[in-house]
């Protein structure tokens, strides 16, 4: 048998199917006023791999998409409200609230778009949750919040909500570069007995159906995401963990160095897309 | 010398007759990435093969492939090509080889190797997210693979 020729035939057969699927061309405007960039030219570092980056929003059903367009329909906004209370509540031995030092939540607009970010004093890259916990433990005398859980994810959702519509813009050069390179390596490493990398699904196959799931680019501009599947806010690291587990691999833990690096790298793949969290996904 | 090849042939058939199973580490590929001999030493059952392909906890082939003959199972994926006519495009040895380790034919493919247990990065204990303990089990058993091959051969 001539396997080469058959490969070509198989490839041809695959084409008509993938052409039907793919992301839609809808436009996302939140509350009738925040115009979201959900598709844009890929950042320079990614242009060998793809021309355009797209929010996961484009790959979801019309009903799921509609929930995100209005804060009254977005179940994630309940948690943002909760975090607003926490923002103003004094905690810890110093008797300070976030608001005491940072003022109104709106003053934090733009912060989410730059995280994960290099922190000189800490000598490392910090995710937003790590930064929040640094404020709690070092400035408030309060306990660190558990990674990706309850209060931490709610506060992250709130800080994200005030940055919605602003372009994701994380720095990947300078002192952050080594972490970014490590994240990139993790992204392209095939893991587990299924031997799949993030790229196997989210770069080579976005737009295709994998069983009942419409594969997106696995972007994280929309995090935290409210998932209809588990009816709660989901953090980036928890999502990474689930995807790695599904390759039949040993996962990393939320908050681990590996996931911090991967978060920086994956965020940078969406540089230019609007900050969208809390988004709604299935 | 004739005697040697005769002895070899006898040894091979002898093996098949007692239905000796070929383990994941013992599989012999031909130069095209195919596997000539039955892995279980037994013929496959196409009806069972259809079940293996459609069942999520087994082959889960429909996650990536559309197969008209399995249209009772909802949600066929499109990561791989449609398998209709696979029995025309491939012979039995090629299909067996493809299931054991598709990377022998399609370099870098995303299709998993269903009868390989070595060489993985951070292998887990199935879908628990925890590290695997000891040797992995192959994704499908020798007989599962024979059953799937038998089913694929009916797709003409």
Tab-separated table of C-alpha atoms in Angstrom:
chain	number	residue	atom	x	y	z
A	1	UNK	CA	0.000	0.000	0.000
A	2	UNK	CA	1.070	3.553	-0.644
A	3	UNK	CA	0.423	5.279	2.642
A	4	UNK	CA	1.570	8.675	1.386
A	5	UNK	CA	-1.208	8.841	-1.203
A	6	UNK	CA	-3.740	7.715	1.330
A	7	UNK	CA	-2.669	10.410	3.749
A	8	UNK	CA	-3.418	12.933	1.054
A	9	UNK	CA	-6.865	11.459	0.471
A	10	UNK	CA	-7.601	11.412	4.172
A	11	UNK	CA	-6.573	15.041	4.434
A	12	UNK	CA	-8.869	15.963	1.566
A	13	UNK	CA	-11.763	14.148	3.161
A	14	UNK	CA	-11.269	16.090	6.351
A	15	UNK	CA	-11.517	19.449	4.641
A	16	UNK	CA	-15.210	19.814	3.791
A	17	UNK	CA	-16.144	19.032	7.386
A	18	UNK	CA	-13.914	21.568	9.054
A	19	UNK	CA	-15.031	24.210	6.593
A	20	UNK	CA	-18.601	24.022	7.907
A	21	UNK	CA	-17.610	24.538	11.496
A	22	UNK	CA	-15.350	27.224	12.867
A	23	UNK	CA	-15.927	30.391	14.849
A	24	UNK	CA	-18.840	32.684	14.021
A	25	UNK	CA	-18.693	36.364	13.003
A	26	UNK	CA	-20.938	37.844	15.696
A	27	UNK	CA	-20.045	41.065	17.497
A	28	UNK	CA	-19.940	41.413	21.263
A	29	UNK	CA	-21.072	44.671	22.855
A	30	UNK	CA	-21.567	44.519	26.598
A	31	UNK	CA	-24.467	46.440	28.153
A	32	UNK	CA	-24.954	48.182	24.807
A	33	UNK	CA	-21.832	50.255	25.434
A	34	UNK	CA	-18.548	48.342	25.834
A	35	UNK	CA	-17.418	47.303	22.349
A	36	UNK	CA	-15.278	44.224	22.655
A	37	UNK	CA	-12.409	43.189	20.415
A	38	UNK	CA	-13.017	39.448	20.132
A	39	UNK	CA	-10.927	38.869	16.992
A	40	UNK	CA	-7.720	40.617	16.079
A	41	UNK	CA	-4.395	40.139	14.342
A	42	UNK	CA	-2.183	37.654	16.164
A	43	UNK	CA	0.581	39.245	18.231
A	44	UNK	CA	3.996	39.220	16.514
A	45	UNK	CA	5.359	36.315	18.560
A	46	UNK	CA	2.519	34.093	17.345
A	47	UNK	CA	2.438	34.957	13.672
A	48	UNK	CA	4.273	31.803	12.584
A	49	UNK	CA	1.440	29.762	14.075
A	50	UNK	CA	-1.705	31.757	13.241
A	51	UNK	CA	-2.894	34.999	11.644
A	52	UNK	CA	-5.794	35.818	13.885
A	53	UNK	CA	-6.551	35.342	17.562
A	54	UNK	CA	-10.120	34.891	18.761
A	55	UNK	CA	-11.927	34.901	22.028
A	56	UNK	CA	-13.535	31.632	23.116
A	57	UNK	CA	-16.816	33.603	22.964
A	58	UNK	CA	-16.990	33.021	19.192
A	59	UNK	CA	-17.101	29.269	19.640
A	60	UNK	CA	-20.075	29.142	21.973
A	61	UNK	CA	-23.787	28.904	21.131
A	62	UNK	CA	-25.889	32.017	20.476
A	63	UNK	CA	-27.666	31.556	23.824
A	64	UNK	CA	-24.419	31.346	25.791
A	65	UNK	CA	-23.041	34.312	23.865
A	66	UNK	CA	-26.104	36.416	24.641
A	67	UNK	CA	-25.699	35.898	28.405
A	68	UNK	CA	-22.388	37.711	28.308
A	69	UNK	CA	-23.736	40.741	26.480
A	70	UNK	CA	-25.741	42.023	29.441
A	71	UNK	CA	-24.605	42.144	33.057
A	72	UNK	CA	-28.125	41.273	34.230
A	73	UNK	CA	-27.953	38.010	32.281
A	74	UNK	CA	-24.340	37.216	33.156
A	75	UNK	CA	-24.395	34.880	36.194
A	76	UNK	CA	-20.752	35.781	36.879
A	77	UNK	CA	-21.720	39.315	37.844
A	78	UNK	CA	-23.319	38.133	41.107
A	79	UNK	CA	-19.820	37.245	42.271
A	80	UNK	CA	-18.487	40.610	41.179
A	81	UNK	CA	-21.098	42.201	43.450
A	82	UNK	CA	-19.913	39.993	46.300
A	83	UNK	CA	-16.312	41.026	45.744
A	84	UNK	CA	-17.325	44.692	45.864
A	85	UNK	CA	-18.329	44.077	49.482
A	86	UNK	CA	-14.985	42.389	50.204
A	87	UNK	CA	-13.094	45.276	48.565
A	88	UNK	CA	-14.487	47.648	51.167
A	89	UNK	CA	-14.232	45.339	54.178
A	90	UNK	CA	-11.302	45.797	56.563
A	91	UNK	CA	-9.468	42.559	57.335
A	92	UNK	CA	-6.325	41.400	59.092
A	93	UNK	CA	-4.146	42.808	61.861
A	94	UNK	CA	-3.711	46.183	60.134
A	95	UNK	CA	-7.461	46.792	60.008
A	96	UNK	CA	-7.301	47.873	56.386
A	97	UNK	CA	-9.511	47.199	53.391
A	98	UNK	CA	-8.378	47.085	49.774
A	99	UNK	CA	-10.307	50.318	49.265
A	100	UNK	CA	-8.343	52.083	52.025
A	101	UNK	CA	-5.216	51.920	49.910
A	102	UNK	CA	-6.540	51.580	46.378
A	103	UNK	CA	-9.645	53.782	46.433
A	104	UNK	CA	-12.568	53.022	44.157
A	105	UNK	CA	-12.573	49.767	42.244
A	106	UNK	CA	-12.831	51.761	39.012
A	107	UNK	CA	-9.395	53.171	39.768
A	108	UNK	CA	-8.058	49.647	39.138
A	109	UNK	CA	-9.218	49.757	35.496
A	110	UNK	CA	-6.413	48.514	33.272
A	111	UNK	CA	-4.578	46.496	35.928
A	112	UNK	CA	-5.975	43.100	34.889
A	113	UNK	CA	-4.849	43.672	31.291
A	114	UNK	CA	-1.178	43.632	32.329
A	115	UNK	CA	-1.164	40.480	34.487
A	116	UNK	CA	0.716	38.154	34.940
A	117	UNK	CA	3.444	40.744	35.487
A	118	UNK	CA	7.033	40.882	36.697
A	119	UNK	CA	7.370	42.131	40.276
A	120	UNK	CA	10.786	43.554	41.009
A	121	UNK	CA	10.603	43.205	44.775
A	122	UNK	CA	9.446	39.591	44.625
A	123	UNK	CA	11.944	38.839	41.872
A	124	UNK	CA	9.369	36.863	39.900
A	125	UNK	CA	6.268	36.939	37.761
A	126	UNK	CA	3.043	37.363	39.717
A	127	UNK	CA	-0.467	36.493	38.637
A	128	UNK	CA	-3.227	38.825	39.752
A	129	UNK	CA	-4.182	36.399	42.507
A	130	UNK	CA	-0.594	36.257	43.740
A	131	UNK	CA	-0.493	40.070	43.834
A	132	UNK	CA	-3.748	40.234	45.763
A	133	UNK	CA	-2.394	37.715	48.252
A	134	UNK	CA	0.842	39.684	48.590
A	135	UNK	CA	-1.262	42.698	49.612
A	136	UNK	CA	-3.167	40.575	52.075
A	137	UNK	CA	-0.204	38.910	53.741
A	138	UNK	CA	2.363	41.726	53.543
A	139	UNK	CA	0.223	44.863	53.886
A	140	UNK	CA	-3.005	43.858	55.619
A	141	UNK	CA	-1.781	41.181	58.004
A	142	UNK	CA	-4.499	38.904	56.627
A	143	UNK	CA	-4.361	35.303	55.489
A	144	UNK	CA	-3.737	34.442	51.861
A	145	UNK	CA	-6.786	33.379	49.918
A	146	UNK	CA	-6.833	29.841	48.527
A	147	UNK	CA	-5.790	29.799	44.886
A	148	UNK	CA	-8.637	29.879	42.332
A	149	UNK	CA	-11.209	29.412	45.082
A	150	UNK	CA	-14.096	31.530	46.461
A	151	UNK	CA	-12.904	34.978	47.520
A	152	UNK	CA	-9.798	35.008	45.304
A	153	UNK	CA	-11.639	34.202	42.111
A	154	UNK	CA	-14.447	36.644	42.942
A	155	UNK	CA	-11.980	39.476	43.493
A	156	UNK	CA	-10.195	38.594	40.277
A	157	UNK	CA	-13.536	38.678	38.452
A	158	UNK	CA	-14.238	42.126	39.870
A	159	UNK	CA	-10.832	43.499	38.917
A	160	UNK	CA	-11.376	42.025	35.471
A	161	UNK	CA	-14.858	43.524	35.098
A	162	UNK	CA	-13.541	47.078	35.476
A	163	UNK	CA	-10.991	46.417	32.702
A	164	UNK	CA	-13.471	44.997	30.212
A	165	UNK	CA	-12.933	46.288	26.696
A	166	UNK	CA	-9.290	47.159	27.318
A	167	UNK	CA	-6.723	45.240	25.278
A	168	UNK	CA	-4.788	42.441	26.964
A	169	UNK	CA	-1.197	43.604	27.026
A	170	UNK	CA	1.218	41.494	29.028
A	171	UNK	CA	4.951	42.080	28.763
A	172	UNK	CA	6.909	39.057	27.551
A	173	UNK	CA	10.362	40.559	27.300
A	174	UNK	CA	12.787	41.896	29.875
A	175	UNK	CA	12.792	40.104	33.218
A	176	UNK	CA	9.573	38.195	32.375
A	177	UNK	CA	11.080	36.542	29.326
A	178	UNK	CA	12.502	33.448	31.021
A	179	UNK	CA	9.126	32.675	32.599
A	180	UNK	CA	7.413	33.271	29.265
A	181	UNK	CA	9.784	30.844	27.519
A	182	UNK	CA	9.057	28.226	30.150
A	183	UNK	CA	5.324	28.724	29.609
A	184	UNK	CA	5.765	28.381	25.882
A	185	UNK	CA	7.609	25.120	26.314
A	186	UNK	CA	4.819	23.787	28.517
A	187	UNK	CA	2.272	24.829	25.900
A	188	UNK	CA	3.912	22.763	23.186
A	189	UNK	CA	4.854	19.749	25.325
A	190	UNK	CA	2.728	16.698	24.661
A	191	UNK	CA	1.636	15.096	27.906
A	192	UNK	CA	-0.092	12.025	29.191
A	193	UNK	CA	-0.951	8.727	27.610
A	194	UNK	CA	-2.973	10.545	24.942
A	195	UNK	CA	0.224	12.455	24.154
A	196	UNK	CA	-1.423	15.793	23.376
A	197	UNK	CA	-0.196	19.351	23.926
A	198	UNK	CA	-2.283	22.475	24.309
A	199	UNK	CA	-1.366	23.183	20.687
A	200	UNK	CA	-2.707	19.785	19.503
A	201	UNK	CA	-6.207	20.944	20.364
A	202	UNK	CA	-6.168	24.749	20.580
A	203	UNK	CA	-3.744	25.624	17.771
A	204	UNK	CA	-4.030	22.754	15.269
A	205	UNK	CA	-7.713	22.059	15.744
A	206	UNK	CA	-9.614	25.143	16.861
A	207	UNK	CA	-12.901	25.383	15.001
A	208	UNK	CA	-13.221	21.584	14.899
A	209	UNK	CA	-15.631	19.570	16.991
A	210	UNK	CA	-14.087	17.097	19.432
A	211	UNK	CA	-17.049	14.928	20.298
A	212	UNK	CA	-19.676	17.461	21.537
A	213	UNK	CA	-17.201	20.287	22.184
A	214	UNK	CA	-16.401	23.061	19.740
A	215	UNK	CA	-12.659	23.619	20.124
A	216	UNK	CA	-11.627	27.231	20.664
A	217	UNK	CA	-8.128	28.686	20.736
A	218	UNK	CA	-8.060	28.202	24.512
A	219	UNK	CA	-7.620	31.941	25.091
A	220	UNK	CA	-7.805	33.303	28.631
A	221	UNK	CA	-8.836	36.918	27.989
A	222	UNK	CA	-12.286	35.904	29.292
A	223	UNK	CA	-11.187	34.613	32.693
A	224	UNK	CA	-12.490	34.113	35.235
A	225	UNK	CA	-15.237	32.330	33.303
A	226	UNK	CA	-18.661	31.461	34.611
A	227	UNK	CA	-19.269	27.943	33.303
A	228	UNK	CA	-22.813	26.702	32.863
A	229	UNK	CA	-21.432	23.197	33.366
A	230	UNK	CA	-20.464	23.730	37.022
A	231	UNK	CA	-22.417	26.937	37.712
A	232	UNK	CA	-19.522	28.845	39.240
A	233	UNK	CA	-16.570	31.057	38.415
A	234	UNK	CA	-13.573	29.122	37.086
A	235	UNK	CA	-9.963	30.216	37.320
A	236	UNK	CA	-7.315	29.907	34.646
A	237	UNK	CA	-5.231	27.370	36.546
A	238	UNK	CA	-8.217	25.157	37.268
A	239	UNK	CA	-9.016	25.156	33.559
A	240	UNK	CA	-5.420	24.259	32.689
A	241	UNK	CA	-5.577	21.460	35.214
A	242	UNK	CA	-8.729	20.024	33.655
A	243	UNK	CA	-7.296	20.134	30.146
A	244	UNK	CA	-4.060	18.414	31.187
A	245	UNK	CA	-5.955	15.779	33.159
A	246	UNK	CA	-7.921	15.034	29.987
A	247	UNK	CA	-4.693	14.000	28.233
A	248	UNK	CA	-4.357	11.267	30.893
A	249	UNK	CA	-1.414	13.113	32.413
A	250	UNK	CA	-0.287	14.032	35.895
A	251	UNK	CA	-1.368	17.656	36.289
A	252	UNK	CA	0.226	20.618	38.061
A	253	UNK	CA	-1.460	22.429	40.925
A	254	UNK	CA	-3.192	25.820	40.806
A	255	UNK	CA	-0.653	28.446	41.853
A	256	UNK	CA	2.365	26.283	40.857
A	257	UNK	CA	5.357	27.838	39.068
A	258	UNK	CA	4.438	25.840	35.970
A	259	UNK	CA	0.918	27.231	35.812
A	260	UNK	CA	2.126	30.778	36.491
A	261	UNK	CA	4.486	30.450	33.508
A	262	UNK	CA	1.787	28.858	31.367
A	263	UNK	CA	-0.655	31.624	32.328
A	264	UNK	CA	1.804	34.298	31.238
A	265	UNK	CA	2.402	32.538	27.924
A	266	UNK	CA	-1.262	31.807	27.169
A	267	UNK	CA	-2.261	35.349	28.147
A	268	UNK	CA	0.331	36.677	25.696
A	269	UNK	CA	-1.245	34.639	22.896
A	270	UNK	CA	-4.282	36.884	23.411
A	271	UNK	CA	-2.452	40.211	23.518
A	272	UNK	CA	-4.763	42.601	21.669
A	273	UNK	CA	-8.043	40.882	22.550
A	274	UNK	CA	-10.298	42.683	25.011
A	275	UNK	CA	-10.300	41.776	28.670
A	276	UNK	CA	-13.642	39.978	28.905
A	277	UNK	CA	-13.979	38.441	32.359
A	278	UNK	CA	-16.164	37.381	33.888
A	279	UNK	CA	-17.193	35.677	30.658
A	280	UNK	CA	-19.814	32.974	30.172
A	281	UNK	CA	-18.880	29.583	28.747
A	282	UNK	CA	-20.461	26.138	28.689
B	1	UNK	CA	19.089	-22.204	4.345
B	2	UNK	CA	15.574	-23.463	3.895
B	3	UNK	CA	15.462	-25.175	7.235
B	4	UNK	CA	15.814	-21.931	9.196
B	5	UNK	CA	12.928	-20.144	7.544
B	6	UNK	CA	10.795	-23.238	7.905
B	7	UNK	CA	11.546	-23.373	11.610
B	8	UNK	CA	10.664	-19.714	11.888
B	9	UNK	CA	7.373	-20.191	10.103
B	10	UNK	CA	6.498	-23.102	12.334
B	11	UNK	CA	7.335	-21.045	15.384
B	12	UNK	CA	5.055	-18.233	14.191
B	13	UNK	CA	2.091	-20.425	13.392
B	14	UNK	CA	2.684	-22.372	16.539
B	15	UNK	CA	2.383	-19.151	18.494
B	16	UNK	CA	-0.864	-18.201	16.804
B	17	UNK	CA	-2.355	-21.635	17.396
B	18	UNK	CA	-2.082	-21.325	21.176
B	19	UNK	CA	-3.383	-17.781	20.880
B	20	UNK	CA	-0.311	-16.206	22.485
B	21	UNK	CA	-0.912	-12.522	23.012
B	22	UNK	CA	1.603	-10.020	21.643
B	23	UNK	CA	2.319	-7.523	24.398
B	24	UNK	CA	2.649	-3.766	23.743
B	25	UNK	CA	6.440	-4.037	23.927
B	26	UNK	CA	6.637	-6.963	21.502
B	27	UNK	CA	4.706	-5.621	18.519
B	28	UNK	CA	6.567	-6.005	15.185
B	29	UNK	CA	5.860	-3.365	12.554
B	30	UNK	CA	6.430	-3.931	8.845
B	31	UNK	CA	8.258	-1.263	6.858
B	32	UNK	CA	5.026	0.653	6.194
B	33	UNK	CA	4.072	0.864	9.849
B	34	UNK	CA	1.577	-1.986	9.566
B	35	UNK	CA	1.313	-4.997	11.892
B	36	UNK	CA	0.719	-8.321	10.136
B	37	UNK	CA	-0.186	-10.733	12.940
B	38	UNK	CA	-3.237	-10.630	15.174
B	39	UNK	CA	-2.277	-9.159	18.561
B	40	UNK	CA	-4.486	-11.551	20.484
B	41	UNK	CA	-3.904	-14.487	18.169
B	42	UNK	CA	-7.686	-14.541	17.691
B	43	UNK	CA	-9.943	-13.126	14.970
B	44	UNK	CA	-11.791	-9.887	15.761
B	45	UNK	CA	-15.526	-9.439	16.299
B	46	UNK	CA	-16.806	-6.420	14.313
B	47	UNK	CA	-19.890	-5.946	16.513
B	48	UNK	CA	-17.706	-5.588	19.592
B	49	UNK	CA	-15.374	-3.323	17.653
B	50	UNK	CA	-18.247	-0.944	16.941
B	51	UNK	CA	-18.925	-0.711	20.678
B	52	UNK	CA	-15.258	-0.026	21.459
B	53	UNK	CA	-15.197	2.800	18.911
B	54	UNK	CA	-18.335	4.494	20.164
B	55	UNK	CA	-17.720	4.161	23.903
B	56	UNK	CA	-16.134	7.127	25.618
B	57	UNK	CA	-14.249	5.069	28.196
B	58	UNK	CA	-12.864	2.731	25.505
B	59	UNK	CA	-11.707	3.780	22.017
B	60	UNK	CA	-13.764	6.979	21.916
B	61	UNK	CA	-12.865	7.129	18.219
B	62	UNK	CA	-16.001	9.117	17.404
B	63	UNK	CA	-14.625	11.978	19.514
B	64	UNK	CA	-12.353	12.704	16.551
B	65	UNK	CA	-13.865	10.781	13.613
B	66	UNK	CA	-17.286	10.745	11.983
B	67	UNK	CA	-18.471	7.229	11.085
B	68	UNK	CA	-21.818	6.850	9.305
B	69	UNK	CA	-22.201	3.250	10.510
B	70	UNK	CA	-22.081	4.517	14.118
B	71	UNK	CA	-24.639	7.293	13.648
B	72	UNK	CA	-26.721	5.926	16.555
B	73	UNK	CA	-24.049	7.429	18.802
B	74	UNK	CA	-24.473	11.226	18.971
B	75	UNK	CA	-21.721	13.844	18.501
B	76	UNK	CA	-19.036	12.720	16.107
B	77	UNK	CA	-15.934	14.877	16.024
B	78	UNK	CA	-13.974	16.274	13.090
B	79	UNK	CA	-10.396	16.336	14.325
B	80	UNK	CA	-9.588	13.303	12.143
B	81	UNK	CA	-10.959	12.274	8.738
B	82	UNK	CA	-14.290	10.502	8.251
B	83	UNK	CA	-13.752	6.754	8.549
B	84	UNK	CA	-16.359	5.711	5.976
B	85	UNK	CA	-14.564	3.532	3.426
B	86	UNK	CA	-11.565	2.911	5.711
B	87	UNK	CA	-11.761	-0.800	4.796
B	88	UNK	CA	-11.226	0.162	1.134
B	89	UNK	CA	-8.380	2.550	1.780
B	90	UNK	CA	-6.410	0.261	4.108
B	91	UNK	CA	-5.661	-3.400	4.545
B	92	UNK	CA	-5.894	-5.221	7.840
B	93	UNK	CA	-2.195	-4.956	8.734
B	94	UNK	CA	-2.187	-1.221	8.108
B	95	UNK	CA	-5.268	-0.674	10.274
B	96	UNK	CA	-3.779	-2.739	13.076
B	97	UNK	CA	-0.547	-0.769	12.901
B	98	UNK	CA	-2.485	2.488	12.846
B	99	UNK	CA	-4.270	1.565	16.052
B	100	UNK	CA	-1.185	0.285	17.834
B	101	UNK	CA	0.811	3.433	17.075
B	102	UNK	CA	-0.415	5.851	14.383
B	103	UNK	CA	2.816	7.888	14.659
B	104	UNK	CA	4.547	5.145	12.653
B	105	UNK	CA	2.504	6.289	9.633
B	106	UNK	CA	1.462	9.838	10.429
B	107	UNK	CA	4.383	11.637	11.974
B	108	UNK	CA	3.310	13.928	14.788
B	109	UNK	CA	-0.368	12.959	14.526
B	110	UNK	CA	-2.738	13.894	17.344
B	111	UNK	CA	-4.333	10.437	17.162
B	112	UNK	CA	-3.415	8.519	20.334
B	113	UNK	CA	-1.460	5.257	20.277
B	114	UNK	CA	-3.832	2.632	21.601
B	115	UNK	CA	-1.279	-0.122	22.271
B	116	UNK	CA	1.807	1.717	23.526
B	117	UNK	CA	2.767	1.993	27.188
B	118	UNK	CA	6.197	3.675	27.143
B	119	UNK	CA	7.695	7.022	26.308
B	120	UNK	CA	5.030	9.412	27.622
B	121	UNK	CA	5.640	12.697	29.450
B	122	UNK	CA	4.050	12.848	32.916
B	123	UNK	CA	1.766	9.857	32.380
B	124	UNK	CA	-1.229	9.930	34.694
B	125	UNK	CA	-3.315	7.319	36.427
B	126	UNK	CA	-6.103	7.355	33.795
B	127	UNK	CA	-8.143	10.581	34.151
B	128	UNK	CA	-7.429	11.250	37.827
B	129	UNK	CA	-4.734	13.881	37.204
B	130	UNK	CA	-2.471	11.920	39.577
B	131	UNK	CA	0.818	10.299	38.570
B	132	UNK	CA	0.617	6.781	37.177
B	133	UNK	CA	1.902	4.012	39.444
B	134	UNK	CA	3.914	1.276	37.762
B	135	UNK	CA	3.423	0.218	34.159
B	136	UNK	CA	0.580	1.765	32.217
B	137	UNK	CA	-2.135	-0.398	30.730
B	138	UNK	CA	-2.529	0.173	26.996
B	139	UNK	CA	-5.614	2.269	26.103
B	140	UNK	CA	-7.156	-0.797	24.452
B	141	UNK	CA	-6.520	-4.516	24.977
B	142	UNK	CA	-5.125	-6.767	22.244
B	143	UNK	CA	-8.579	-8.216	21.610
B	144	UNK	CA	-10.237	-4.742	21.583
B	145	UNK	CA	-7.830	-3.780	18.816
B	146	UNK	CA	-8.603	-6.926	16.817
B	147	UNK	CA	-12.327	-6.199	17.223
B	148	UNK	CA	-11.892	-2.604	16.013
B	149	UNK	CA	-9.794	-3.756	13.041
B	150	UNK	CA	-12.543	-6.246	12.151
B	151	UNK	CA	-15.158	-3.468	12.314
B	152	UNK	CA	-13.059	-1.055	10.238
B	153	UNK	CA	-12.663	-3.761	7.576
B	154	UNK	CA	-16.470	-3.724	7.181
B	155	UNK	CA	-16.407	-0.012	6.277
B	156	UNK	CA	-16.310	-0.419	2.495
